[in-house]
PDB file of N, CA and C in Angstrom:
ATOM      1  N   UNK A 344     121.863 -18.375 156.663  1.00  0.00           N
ATOM      2  CA  UNK A 344     120.463 -19.132 157.491  1.00  0.00           C
ATOM      3  C   UNK A 344     121.858 -20.949 156.596  1.00  0.00           C
ATOM      4  N   UNK A 345     121.720 -21.760 156.831  1.00  0.00           N
ATOM      5  CA  UNK A 345     122.190 -22.795 156.375  1.00  0.00           C
ATOM      6  C   UNK A 345     120.892 -23.746 154.986  1.00  0.00           C
ATOM      7  N   UNK A 346     121.567 -24.171 153.699  1.00  0.00           N
ATOM      8  CA  UNK A 346     121.143 -24.260 153.322  1.00  0.00           C
ATOM      9  C   UNK A 346     120.874 -25.678 153.210  1.00  0.00           C
ATOM     10  N   UNK A 347     119.916 -26.873 152.647  1.00  0.00           N
ATOM     11  CA  UNK A 347     119.935 -28.201 152.805  1.00  0.00           C
ATOM     12  C   UNK A 347     120.521 -28.882 151.189  1.00  0.00           C
ATOM     13  N   UNK A 348     121.077 -29.857 150.954  1.00  0.00           N
ATOM     14  CA  UNK A 348     119.722 -30.648 149.655  1.00  0.00           C
ATOM     15  C   UNK A 348     119.917 -31.466 149.989  1.00  0.00           C
ATOM     16  N   UNK A 349     118.606 -32.309 149.356  1.00  0.00           N
ATOM     17  CA  UNK A 349     118.061 -33.212 149.662  1.00  0.00           C
ATOM     18  C   UNK A 349     117.874 -34.795 148.867  1.00  0.00           C
ATOM     19  N   UNK A 350     117.902 -35.549 149.158  1.00  0.00           N
ATOM     20  CA  UNK A 350     118.354 -36.301 148.242  1.00  0.00           C
ATOM     21  C   UNK A 350     117.355 -38.128 148.615  1.00  0.00           C
ATOM     22  N   UNK A 351     116.623 -38.667 147.716  1.00  0.00           N
ATOM     23  CA  UNK A 351     115.211 -39.432 147.667  1.00  0.00           C
ATOM     24  C   UNK A 351     115.679 -40.575 146.858  1.00  0.00           C
ATOM     25  N   UNK A 352     116.299 -41.709 146.790  1.00  0.00           N
ATOM     26  CA  UNK A 352     116.767 -42.625 146.475  1.00  0.00           C
ATOM     27  C   UNK A 352     116.223 -44.190 146.266  1.00  0.00           C
ATOM     28  N   UNK A 353     115.843 -44.976 145.125  1.00  0.00           N
ATOM     29  CA  UNK A 353     116.262 -46.638 146.168  1.00  0.00           C
ATOM     30  C   UNK A 353     117.035 -48.314 145.791  1.00  0.00           C
ATOM     31  N   UNK A 354     116.656 -48.091 146.071  1.00  0.00           N
ATOM     32  CA  UNK A 354     118.631 -48.291 147.286  1.00  0.00           C
ATOM     33  C   UNK A 354     118.326 -50.213 147.111  1.00  0.00           C
ATOM     34  N   UNK A 355     119.084 -51.568 146.364  1.00  0.00           N
ATOM     35  CA  UNK A 355     118.917 -52.764 145.741  1.00  0.00           C
ATOM     36  C   UNK A 355     118.843 -52.907 147.693  1.00  0.00           C
ATOM     37  N   UNK A 356     118.400 -53.588 148.395  1.00  0.00           N
ATOM     38  CA  UNK A 356     118.205 -54.055 149.831  1.00  0.00           C
ATOM     39  C   UNK A 356     119.389 -54.376 150.520  1.00  0.00           C
ATOM     40  N   UNK A 357     120.482 -55.434 148.789  1.00  0.00           N
ATOM     41  CA  UNK A 357     121.231 -56.445 149.491  1.00  0.00           C
ATOM     42  C   UNK A 357     122.407 -55.441 149.387  1.00  0.00           C
ATOM     43  N   UNK A 358     122.498 -54.252 149.159  1.00  0.00           N
ATOM     44  CA  UNK A 358     123.276 -52.769 148.929  1.00  0.00           C
ATOM     45  C   UNK A 358     123.465 -52.344 150.370  1.00  0.00           C
ATOM     46  N   UNK A 359     122.413 -52.643 151.025  1.00  0.00           N
ATOM     47  CA  UNK A 359     123.281 -52.013 152.617  1.00  0.00           C
ATOM     48  C   UNK A 359     124.153 -51.736 153.294  1.00  0.00           C
ATOM     49  N   UNK A 360     125.353 -51.996 153.218  1.00  0.00           N
ATOM     50  CA  UNK A 360     126.347 -52.054 153.212  1.00  0.00           C
ATOM     51  C   UNK A 360     127.454 -51.159 152.693  1.00  0.00           C
ATOM     52  N   UNK A 361     127.440 -51.603 151.250  1.00  0.00           N
ATOM     53  CA  UNK A 361     127.775 -51.027 150.429  1.00  0.00           C
ATOM     54  C   UNK A 361     127.432 -49.722 150.106  1.00  0.00           C
ATOM     55  N   UNK A 362     126.319 -49.473 150.215  1.00  0.00           N
ATOM     56  CA  UNK A 362     125.809 -48.522 150.541  1.00  0.00           C
ATOM     57  C   UNK A 362     125.755 -46.568 151.691  1.00  0.00           C
ATOM     58  N   UNK A 363     126.357 -47.824 152.280  1.00  0.00           N
ATOM     59  CA  UNK A 363     126.903 -47.898 153.819  1.00  0.00           C
ATOM     60  C   UNK A 363     128.241 -47.007 153.514  1.00  0.00           C
ATOM     61  N   UNK A 364     129.027 -47.810 152.829  1.00  0.00           N
ATOM     62  CA  UNK A 364     130.452 -47.030 152.507  1.00  0.00           C
ATOM     63  C   UNK A 364     130.390 -46.277 151.719  1.00  0.00           C
ATOM     64  N   UNK A 365     129.384 -46.078 150.514  1.00  0.00           N
ATOM     65  CA  UNK A 365     129.468 -44.936 150.234  1.00  0.00           C
ATOM     66  C   UNK A 365     128.831 -43.631 150.681  1.00  0.00           C
ATOM     67  N   UNK A 366     128.545 -44.014 150.969  1.00  0.00           N
ATOM     68  CA  UNK A 366     127.534 -42.354 152.008  1.00  0.00           C
ATOM     69  C   UNK A 366     128.673 -42.485 152.954  1.00  0.00           C
ATOM     70  N   UNK A 367     129.791 -43.075 153.476  1.00  0.00           N
ATOM     71  CA  UNK A 367     130.713 -42.770 154.986  1.00  0.00           C
ATOM     72  C   UNK A 367     131.421 -41.169 154.041  1.00  0.00           C
ATOM     73  N   UNK A 368     131.867 -42.232 152.456  1.00  0.00           N
ATOM     74  CA  UNK A 368     132.888 -42.284 152.034  1.00  0.00           C
ATOM     75  C   UNK A 368     132.999 -40.643 151.238  1.00  0.00           C
ATOM     76  N   UNK A 369     131.577 -40.328 151.050  1.00  0.00           N
ATOM     77  CA  UNK A 369     130.960 -38.749 150.499  1.00  0.00           C
ATOM     78  C   UNK A 369     130.329 -38.045 151.473  1.00  0.00           C
ATOM     79  N   UNK A 370     130.454 -38.683 152.601  1.00  0.00           N
ATOM     80  CA  UNK A 370     130.319 -37.456 153.703  1.00  0.00           C
ATOM     81  C   UNK A 370     131.284 -36.784 153.836  1.00  0.00           C
ATOM     82  N   UNK A 371     132.600 -37.463 153.846  1.00  0.00           N
ATOM     83  CA  UNK A 371     133.862 -37.025 154.226  1.00  0.00           C
ATOM     84  C   UNK A 371     133.987 -36.254 153.111  1.00  0.00           C
ATOM     85  N   UNK A 372     134.060 -36.156 152.038  1.00  0.00           N
ATOM     86  CA  UNK A 372     134.124 -35.541 150.888  1.00  0.00           C
ATOM     87  C   UNK A 372     133.481 -33.856 150.760  1.00  0.00           C
ATOM     88  N   UNK A 373     131.751 -34.220 150.805  1.00  0.00           N
ATOM     89  CA  UNK A 373     131.179 -33.351 151.335  1.00  0.00           C
ATOM     90  C   UNK A 373     131.814 -32.521 152.664  1.00  0.00           C
ATOM     91  N   UNK A 374     132.058 -33.055 153.618  1.00  0.00           N
ATOM     92  CA  UNK A 374     131.956 -32.223 154.433  1.00  0.00           C
ATOM     93  C   UNK A 374     133.677 -31.410 154.109  1.00  0.00           C
ATOM     94  N   UNK A 375     134.547 -31.960 153.411  1.00  0.00           N
ATOM     95  CA  UNK A 375     136.152 -31.652 153.730  1.00  0.00           C
ATOM     96  C   UNK A 375     135.786 -30.535 152.883  1.00  0.00           C
ATOM     97  N   UNK A 376     134.909 -30.078 152.093  1.00  0.00           N
ATOM     98  CA  UNK A 376     134.404 -29.350 150.851  1.00  0.00           C
ATOM     99  C   UNK A 376     133.485 -28.067 151.304  1.00  0.00           C
ATOM    100  N   UNK A 377     132.677 -28.114 152.622  1.00  0.00           N
ATOM    101  CA  UNK A 377     132.327 -27.167 153.483  1.00  0.00           C
ATOM    102  C   UNK A 377     131.122 -28.039 153.485  1.00  0.00           C
ATOM    103  N   UNK A 378     130.741 -29.253 154.126  1.00  0.00           N
ATOM    104  CA  UNK A 378     129.414 -29.208 154.604  1.00  0.00           C
ATOM    105  C   UNK A 378     128.784 -29.380 155.613  1.00  0.00           C
ATOM    106  N   UNK A 379     128.231 -29.140 156.703  1.00  0.00           N
ATOM    107  CA  UNK A 379     128.285 -29.324 157.926  1.00  0.00           C
ATOM    108  C   UNK A 379     127.754 -30.400 158.651  1.00  0.00           C
ATOM    109  N   UNK A 380     127.234 -31.128 157.649  1.00  0.00           N
ATOM    110  CA  UNK A 380     126.321 -32.155 157.967  1.00  0.00           C
ATOM    111  C   UNK A 380     126.106 -33.226 157.176  1.00  0.00           C
ATOM    112  N   UNK A 381     126.542 -34.823 157.350  1.00  0.00           N
ATOM    113  CA  UNK A 381     125.690 -35.305 156.097  1.00  0.00           C
ATOM    114  C   UNK A 381     124.623 -36.457 157.241  1.00  0.00           C
ATOM    115  N   UNK A 382     123.503 -36.470 156.379  1.00  0.00           N
ATOM    116  CA  UNK A 382     122.648 -37.476 157.373  1.00  0.00           C
ATOM    117  C   UNK A 382     121.862 -38.440 156.412  1.00  0.00           C
ATOM    118  N   UNK A 383     121.819 -40.245 156.548  1.00  0.00           N
ATOM    119  CA  UNK A 383     121.389 -41.097 155.394  1.00  0.00           C
ATOM    120  C   UNK A 383     120.750 -41.508 156.291  1.00  0.00           C
ATOM    121  N   UNK A 384     119.452 -42.255 156.134  1.00  0.00           N
ATOM    122  CA  UNK A 384     118.219 -42.552 156.850  1.00  0.00           C
ATOM    123  C   UNK A 384     117.441 -43.716 155.493  1.00  0.00           C
ATOM    124  N   UNK A 385     118.039 -45.405 156.465  1.00  0.00           N
ATOM    125  CA  UNK A 385     116.819 -46.236 155.444  1.00  0.00           C
ATOM    126  C   UNK A 385     116.178 -46.388 155.994  1.00  0.00           C
ATOM    127  N   UNK A 386     115.255 -46.552 154.743  1.00  0.00           N
ATOM    128  CA  UNK A 386     113.817 -47.296 154.720  1.00  0.00           C
ATOM    129  C   UNK A 386     113.616 -47.661 155.884  1.00  0.00           C
ATOM    130  N   UNK A 387     112.006 -47.526 156.446  1.00  0.00           N
ATOM    131  CA  UNK A 387     111.453 -48.890 157.893  1.00  0.00           C
ATOM    132  C   UNK A 387     110.727 -48.708 157.941  1.00  0.00           C
ATOM    133  N   UNK A 388     109.539 -47.439 157.997  1.00  0.00           N
ATOM    134  CA  UNK A 388     108.165 -46.853 157.600  1.00  0.00           C
ATOM    135  C   UNK A 388     107.637 -46.489 156.308  1.00  0.00           C
ATOM    136  N   UNK A 389     107.798 -47.240 155.160  1.00  0.00           N
ATOM    137  CA  UNK A 389     107.293 -46.354 154.223  1.00  0.00           C
ATOM    138  C   UNK A 389     106.444 -47.119 153.785  1.00  0.00           C
ATOM    139  N   UNK A 390     105.147 -46.581 153.387  1.00  0.00           N
ATOM    140  CA  UNK A 390     103.719 -46.485 153.421  1.00  0.00           C
ATOM    141  C   UNK A 390     103.065 -46.077 152.095  1.00  0.00           C
ATOM    142  N   UNK A 391     102.374 -47.580 151.501  1.00  0.00           N
ATOM    143  CA  UNK A 391     102.169 -47.141 149.744  1.00  0.00           C
ATOM    144  C   UNK A 391     100.912 -45.960 150.089  1.00  0.00           C
ATOM    145  N   UNK A 392     101.093 -45.078 149.374  1.00  0.00           N
ATOM    146  CA  UNK A 392      99.835 -44.122 149.116  1.00  0.00           C
ATOM    147  C   UNK A 392      99.128 -44.025 147.999  1.00  0.00           C
ATOM    148  N   UNK A 393      97.655 -43.991 147.817  1.00  0.00           N
ATOM    149  CA  UNK A 393      96.987 -43.846 147.145  1.00  0.00           C
ATOM    150  C   UNK A 393      97.574 -42.999 146.266  1.00  0.00           C
ATOM    151  N   UNK A 394      97.465 -42.150 145.534  1.00  0.00           N
ATOM    152  CA  UNK A 394      98.519 -40.759 144.374  1.00  0.00           C
ATOM    153  C   UNK A 394      99.583 -41.433 145.266  1.00  0.00           C
ATOM    154  N   UNK A 395     100.893 -41.014 146.000  1.00  0.00           N
ATOM    155  CA  UNK A 395     101.366 -40.140 144.990  1.00  0.00           C
ATOM    156  C   UNK A 395     102.371 -41.104 147.063  1.00  0.00           C
ATOM    157  N   UNK A 396     103.539 -41.640 146.870  1.00  0.00           N
ATOM    158  CA  UNK A 396     104.450 -42.201 147.888  1.00  0.00           C
ATOM    159  C   UNK A 396     106.701 -42.024 147.478  1.00  0.00           C
ATOM    160  N   UNK A 397     106.417 -42.391 148.236  1.00  0.00           N
ATOM    161  CA  UNK A 397     108.100 -42.804 148.074  1.00  0.00           C
ATOM    162  C   UNK A 397     108.794 -43.509 147.448  1.00  0.00           C
ATOM    163  N   UNK A 398     107.742 -44.608 147.220  1.00  0.00           N
ATOM    164  CA  UNK A 398     108.326 -45.877 146.263  1.00  0.00           C
ATOM    165  C   UNK A 398     108.056 -45.384 144.550  1.00  0.00           C
ATOM    166  N   UNK A 399     106.792 -44.228 144.548  1.00  0.00           N
ATOM    167  CA  UNK A 399     106.744 -44.610 143.422  1.00  0.00           C
ATOM    168  C   UNK A 399     107.417 -43.300 143.003  1.00  0.00           C
ATOM    169  N   UNK A 400     107.732 -41.891 143.575  1.00  0.00           N
ATOM    170  CA  UNK A 400     108.682 -40.977 143.475  1.00  0.00           C
ATOM    171  C   UNK A 400     109.569 -41.943 142.180  1.00  0.00           C
ATOM    172  N   UNK A 401     109.999 -42.360 142.890  1.00  0.00           N
ATOM    173  CA  UNK A 401     111.580 -42.779 142.825  1.00  0.00           C
ATOM    174  C   UNK A 401     111.566 -44.525 141.995  1.00  0.00           C
ATOM    175  N   UNK A 402     110.585 -44.805 141.462  1.00  0.00           N
ATOM    176  CA  UNK A 402     110.414 -46.710 141.073  1.00  0.00           C
ATOM    177  C   UNK A 402     110.815 -47.305 141.647  1.00  0.00           C
ATOM    178  N   UNK A 403     110.986 -47.649 142.960  1.00  0.00           N
ATOM    179  CA  UNK A 403     111.811 -47.915 143.782  1.00  0.00           C
ATOM    180  C   UNK A 403     110.382 -49.698 143.633  1.00  0.00           C
ATOM    181  N   UNK A 404     111.820 -50.791 143.138  1.00  0.00           N
ATOM    182  CA  UNK A 404     111.105 -51.944 142.698  1.00  0.00           C
ATOM    183  C   UNK A 404     111.183 -52.994 144.056  1.00  0.00           C
ATOM    184  N   UNK A 405     110.228 -54.094 144.150  1.00  0.00           N
ATOM    185  CA  UNK A 405     110.666 -54.989 145.268  1.00  0.00           C
ATOM    186  C   UNK A 405     111.713 -55.602 146.451  1.00  0.00           C
ATOM    187  N   UNK A 406     112.828 -55.468 145.540  1.00  0.00           N
ATOM    188  CA  UNK A 406     113.841 -55.715 146.003  1.00  0.00           C
ATOM    189  C   UNK A 406     114.614 -54.710 146.417  1.00  0.00           C
ATOM    190  N   UNK A 407     113.977 -53.039 146.593  1.00  0.00           N
ATOM    191  CA  UNK A 407     114.808 -52.021 147.113  1.00  0.00           C
ATOM    192  C   UNK A 407     113.861 -51.321 147.873  1.00  0.00           C
ATOM    193  N   UNK A 408     115.258 -50.820 148.849  1.00  0.00           N
ATOM    194  CA  UNK A 408     114.766 -50.235 149.905  1.00  0.00           C
ATOM    195  C   UNK A 408     114.801 -47.904 149.165  1.00  0.00           C
ATOM    196  N   UNK A 409     113.960 -47.613 150.003  1.00  0.00           N
ATOM    197  CA  UNK A 409     113.697 -46.329 149.909  1.00  0.00           C
ATOM    198  C   UNK A 409     114.428 -45.422 150.598  1.00  0.00           C
ATOM    199  N   UNK A 410     116.279 -44.459 150.665  1.00  0.00           N
ATOM    200  CA  UNK A 410     116.986 -44.322 151.138  1.00  0.00           C
ATOM    201  C   UNK A 410     116.399 -42.936 151.139  1.00  0.00           C
ATOM    202  N   UNK A 411     116.731 -41.671 153.143  1.00  0.00           N
ATOM    203  CA  UNK A 411     115.965 -40.130 152.078  1.00  0.00           C
ATOM    204  C   UNK A 411     117.744 -39.577 153.406  1.00  0.00           C
ATOM    205  N   UNK A 412     117.726 -38.825 152.377  1.00  0.00           N
ATOM    206  CA  UNK A 412     119.180 -38.161 152.999  1.00  0.00           C
ATOM    207  C   UNK A 412     119.031 -36.799 153.177  1.00  0.00           C
ATOM    208  N   UNK A 413     120.020 -35.666 153.338  1.00  0.00           N
ATOM    209  CA  UNK A 413     120.167 -34.736 153.163  1.00  0.00           C
ATOM    210  C   UNK A 413     121.894 -34.649 153.205  1.00  0.00           C
ATOM    211  N   UNK A 414     122.093 -32.903 152.687  1.00  0.00           N
ATOM    212  CA  UNK A 414     123.892 -32.454 153.130  1.00  0.00           C
ATOM    213  C   UNK A 414     123.381 -30.852 153.856  1.00  0.00           C
ATOM    214  N   UNK A 415     123.889 -30.653 154.713  1.00  0.00           N
ATOM    215  CA  UNK A 415     123.644 -29.434 155.572  1.00  0.00           C
ATOM    216  C   UNK A 415     124.863 -28.739 155.009  1.00  0.00           C
ATOM    217  N   UNK A 416     124.936 -27.441 154.535  1.00  0.00           N
ATOM    218  CA  UNK A 416     125.675 -26.278 153.982  1.00  0.00           C
ATOM    219  C   UNK A 416     125.540 -24.751 155.412  1.00  0.00           C
ATOM    220  N   UNK A 417     126.281 -24.194 155.383  1.00  0.00           N
ATOM    221  CA  UNK A 417     126.276 -23.436 155.689  1.00  0.00           C
ATOM    222  C   UNK A 417     125.796 -21.958 155.305  1.00  0.00           C
ATOM    223  N   UNK A 418     125.802 -22.283 153.891  1.00  0.00           N
ATOM    224  CA  UNK A 418     124.904 -21.638 152.529  1.00  0.00           C
ATOM    225  C   UNK A 418     124.833 -22.036 151.827  1.00  0.00           C
ATOM    226  N   UNK A 419     123.957 -21.552 150.457  1.00  0.00           N
ATOM    227  CA  UNK A 419     123.746 -21.940 148.840  1.00  0.00           C
ATOM    228  C   UNK A 419     125.015 -21.649 148.307  1.00  0.00           C
ATOM    229  N   UNK A 420     125.519 -20.819 148.744  1.00  0.00           N
ATOM    230  CA  UNK A 420     126.963 -20.290 148.361  1.00  0.00           C
ATOM    231  C   UNK A 420     127.894 -21.542 148.539  1.00  0.00           C
ATOM    232  N   UNK A 421     128.134 -22.076 149.188  1.00  0.00           N
ATOM    233  CA  UNK A 421     128.881 -22.875 150.225  1.00  0.00           C
ATOM    234  C   UNK A 421     128.328 -24.298 149.411  1.00  0.00           C
ATOM    235  N   UNK A 422     127.519 -24.476 149.278  1.00  0.00           N
ATOM    236  CA  UNK A 422     126.541 -25.887 148.506  1.00  0.00           C
ATOM    237  C   UNK A 422     127.368 -25.960 147.184  1.00  0.00           C
ATOM    238  N   UNK A 423     127.113 -24.141 146.509  1.00  0.00           N
ATOM    239  CA  UNK A 423     127.058 -24.135 145.141  1.00  0.00           C
ATOM    240  C   UNK A 423     128.006 -24.592 145.084  1.00  0.00           C
ATOM    241  N   UNK A 424     128.790 -24.231 145.775  1.00  0.00           N
ATOM    242  CA  UNK A 424     131.372 -24.506 144.690  1.00  0.00           C
ATOM    243  C   UNK A 424     131.371 -25.769 145.369  1.00  0.00           C
ATOM    244  N   UNK A 425     130.982 -26.432 146.666  1.00  0.00           N
ATOM    245  CA  UNK A 425     131.321 -27.992 146.675  1.00  0.00           C
ATOM    246  C   UNK A 425     130.585 -28.599 145.582  1.00  0.00           C
ATOM    247  N   UNK A 426     129.096 -28.535 145.100  1.00  0.00           N
ATOM    248  CA  UNK A 426     128.431 -28.963 143.206  1.00  0.00           C
ATOM    249  C   UNK A 426     129.633 -28.607 142.706  1.00  0.00           C
ATOM    250  N   UNK A 427     129.654 -27.592 142.173  1.00  0.00           N
ATOM    251  CA  UNK A 427     130.356 -26.947 140.845  1.00  0.00           C
ATOM    252  C   UNK A 427     132.039 -28.060 141.078  1.00  0.00           C
ATOM    253  N   UNK A 428     132.760 -27.912 142.260  1.00  0.00           N
ATOM    254  CA  UNK A 428     134.057 -28.816 142.930  1.00  0.00           C
ATOM    255  C   UNK A 428     134.137 -30.445 142.269  1.00  0.00           C
ATOM    256  N   UNK A 429     132.601 -30.604 142.798  1.00  0.00           N
ATOM    257  CA  UNK A 429     132.498 -32.347 142.170  1.00  0.00           C
ATOM    258  C   UNK A 429     132.481 -32.179 141.185  1.00  0.00           C
ATOM    259  N   UNK A 430     131.889 -31.601 140.596  1.00  0.00           N
ATOM    260  CA  UNK A 430     130.927 -31.446 139.098  1.00  0.00           C
ATOM    261  C   UNK A 430     132.726 -31.736 137.958  1.00  0.00           C
ATOM    262  N   UNK A 431     133.843 -30.846 138.089  1.00  0.00           N
ATOM    263  CA  UNK A 431     135.146 -30.565 137.405  1.00  0.00           C
ATOM    264  C   UNK A 431     135.899 -31.438 138.159  1.00  0.00           C
ATOM    265  N   UNK A 432     135.698 -32.634 139.740  1.00  0.00           N
ATOM    266  CA  UNK A 432     136.244 -32.929 139.788  1.00  0.00           C
ATOM    267  C   UNK A 432     136.379 -34.758 138.650  1.00  0.00           C
ATOM    268  N   UNK A 433     137.584 -34.758 138.496  1.00  0.00           N
ATOM    269  CA  UNK A 433     137.941 -36.343 137.212  1.00  0.00           C
ATOM    270  C   UNK A 433     137.763 -37.179 138.345  1.00  0.00           C
ATOM    271  N   UNK A 434     137.977 -37.461 139.584  1.00  0.00           N
ATOM    272  CA  UNK A 434     138.032 -38.494 140.750  1.00  0.00           C
ATOM    273  C   UNK A 434     136.021 -39.228 140.523  1.00  0.00           C
ATOM    274  N   UNK A 435     135.479 -37.926 140.066  1.00  0.00           N
ATOM    275  CA  UNK A 435     134.293 -38.240 141.165  1.00  0.00           C
ATOM    276  C   UNK A 435     133.298 -38.515 139.243  1.00  0.00           C
ATOM    277  N   UNK A 436     133.747 -38.317 138.412  1.00  0.00           N
ATOM    278  CA  UNK A 436     132.646 -38.312 137.167  1.00  0.00           C
ATOM    279  C   UNK A 436     133.125 -40.350 137.324  1.00  0.00           C
ATOM    280  N   UNK A 437     133.849 -41.262 137.318  1.00  0.00           N
ATOM    281  CA  UNK A 437     133.969 -42.429 138.058  1.00  0.00           C
ATOM    282  C   UNK A 437     133.434 -43.018 139.039  1.00  0.00           C
ATOM    283  N   UNK A 438     132.125 -41.363 139.741  1.00  0.00           N
ATOM    284  CA  UNK A 438     132.523 -43.217 140.844  1.00  0.00           C
ATOM    285  C   UNK A 438     131.178 -43.963 141.111  1.00  0.00           C
ATOM    286  N   UNK A 439     131.669 -45.008 141.603  1.00  0.00           N
ATOM    287  CA  UNK A 439     130.128 -46.026 141.432  1.00  0.00           C
ATOM    288  C   UNK A 439     128.931 -45.949 142.510  1.00  0.00           C
ATOM    289  N   UNK A 440     128.176 -45.755 141.878  1.00  0.00           N
ATOM    290  CA  UNK A 440     127.181 -45.413 142.988  1.00  0.00           C
ATOM    291  C   UNK A 440     126.380 -46.575 143.559  1.00  0.00           C
ATOM    292  N   UNK A 441     125.990 -47.440 144.795  1.00  0.00           N
ATOM    293  CA  UNK A 441     125.296 -48.719 144.759  1.00  0.00           C
ATOM    294  C   UNK A 441     123.804 -48.197 144.543  1.00  0.00           C
ATOM    295  N   UNK A 442     123.395 -47.663 143.808  1.00  0.00           N
ATOM    296  CA  UNK A 442     121.949 -47.475 143.524  1.00  0.00           C
ATOM    297  C   UNK A 442     122.174 -47.058 142.333  1.00  0.00           C
ATOM    298  N   UNK A 443     120.807 -47.084 141.491  1.00  0.00           N
ATOM    299  CA  UNK A 443     120.510 -46.461 140.045  1.00  0.00           C
ATOM    300  C   UNK A 443     119.941 -45.031 140.252  1.00  0.00           C
ATOM    301  N   UNK A 444     120.993 -43.907 139.964  1.00  0.00           N
ATOM    302  CA  UNK A 444     120.848 -42.721 140.137  1.00  0.00           C
ATOM    303  C   UNK A 444     120.238 -41.849 138.903  1.00  0.00           C
ATOM    304  N   UNK A 445     120.191 -42.637 137.897  1.00  0.00           N
ATOM    305  CA  UNK A 445     118.499 -42.106 137.240  1.00  0.00           C
ATOM    306  C   UNK A 445     117.715 -41.824 137.800  1.00  0.00           C
ATOM    307  N   UNK A 446     117.045 -43.146 138.668  1.00  0.00           N
ATOM    308  CA  UNK A 446     115.616 -42.762 140.225  1.00  0.00           C
ATOM    309  C   UNK A 446     115.492 -41.435 140.684  1.00  0.00           C
ATOM    310  N   UNK A 447     117.256 -41.662 141.518  1.00  0.00           N
ATOM    311  CA  UNK A 447     116.980 -40.526 142.349  1.00  0.00           C
ATOM    312  C   UNK A 447     116.375 -39.392 142.221  1.00  0.00           C
ATOM    313  N   UNK A 448     115.204 -38.750 142.616  1.00  0.00           N
ATOM    314  CA  UNK A 448     115.501 -37.169 143.754  1.00  0.00           C
ATOM    315  C   UNK A 448     115.835 -36.286 144.247  1.00  0.00           C
ATOM    316  N   UNK A 449     116.742 -35.098 144.331  1.00  0.00           N
ATOM    317  CA  UNK A 449     117.147 -33.714 145.167  1.00  0.00           C
ATOM    318  C   UNK A 449     117.270 -32.575 144.207  1.00  0.00           C
ATOM    319  N   UNK A 450     117.154 -31.949 145.237  1.00  0.00           N
ATOM    320  CA  UNK A 450     116.643 -30.520 145.503  1.00  0.00           C
ATOM    321  C   UNK A 450     117.449 -30.334 146.350  1.00  0.00           C
ATOM    322  N   UNK A 451     117.772 -28.749 146.023  1.00  0.00           N
ATOM    323  CA  UNK A 451     118.449 -27.691 147.382  1.00  0.00           C
ATOM    324  C   UNK A 451     117.122 -27.161 148.157  1.00  0.00           C
ATOM    325  N   UNK A 452     117.226 -27.186 148.715  1.00  0.00           N
ATOM    326  CA  UNK A 452     115.880 -26.602 150.223  1.00  0.00           C
ATOM    327  C   UNK A 452     116.747 -25.269 151.478  1.00  0.00           C
ATOM    328  N   UNK A 453     116.082 -24.099 151.126  1.00  0.00           N
ATOM    329  CA  UNK A 453     115.983 -22.832 151.519  1.00  0.00           C
ATOM    330  C   UNK A 453     115.204 -23.079 153.047  1.00  0.00           C
ATOM    331  N   UNK A 454     115.617 -23.402 154.764  1.00  0.00           N
ATOM    332  CA  UNK A 454     115.110 -23.522 155.538  1.00  0.00           C
ATOM    333  C   UNK A 454     114.705 -22.455 155.672  1.00  0.00           C
ATOM    334  N   UNK A 455     113.352 -22.974 156.377  1.00  0.00           N
ATOM    335  CA  UNK A 455     112.336 -21.856 156.555  1.00  0.00           C
ATOM    336  C   UNK A 455     112.115 -21.829 158.304  1.00  0.00           C
ATOM    337  N   UNK A 456     111.909 -22.960 158.664  1.00  0.00           N
ATOM    338  CA  UNK A 456     111.322 -22.652 159.916  1.00  0.00           C
ATOM    339  C   UNK A 456     112.721 -24.511 160.916  1.00  0.00           C
ATOM    340  N   UNK A 457     113.633 -24.284 161.871  1.00  0.00           N
ATOM    341  CA  UNK A 457     113.873 -24.170 162.237  1.00  0.00           C
ATOM    342  C   UNK A 457     114.435 -24.785 163.879  1.00  0.00           C
ATOM    343  N   UNK A 458     113.253 -26.204 164.577  1.00  0.00           N
ATOM    344  CA  UNK A 458     112.803 -25.424 166.177  1.00  0.00           C
ATOM    345  C   UNK A 458     113.710 -27.096 166.382  1.00  0.00           C
TER     346      UNK A 458
END
């Protein structure tokens, strides 16, 4: 059963092209190491909620756009191995992210339904 790692982050709107370049490089890395799919979505219609919302979850500022992305793996074991490899890779430790990674939320998800 596929395993999904999902992300939500706030990206400076002016960094859209830089973020896309970063995402393409990341996708190549993840796919080379076992991911089957990497999807990046640029916020287009993100309503403000009364209690919670995407902007609040990542403390998005007025000049930032919320992104929603996910990486699909064949299974959790593959995802765990890719994450370990990435954490142990000295080339990844100095990676420049075009957003504030401290405000990113992420997690791993087992697929419950796929229609």
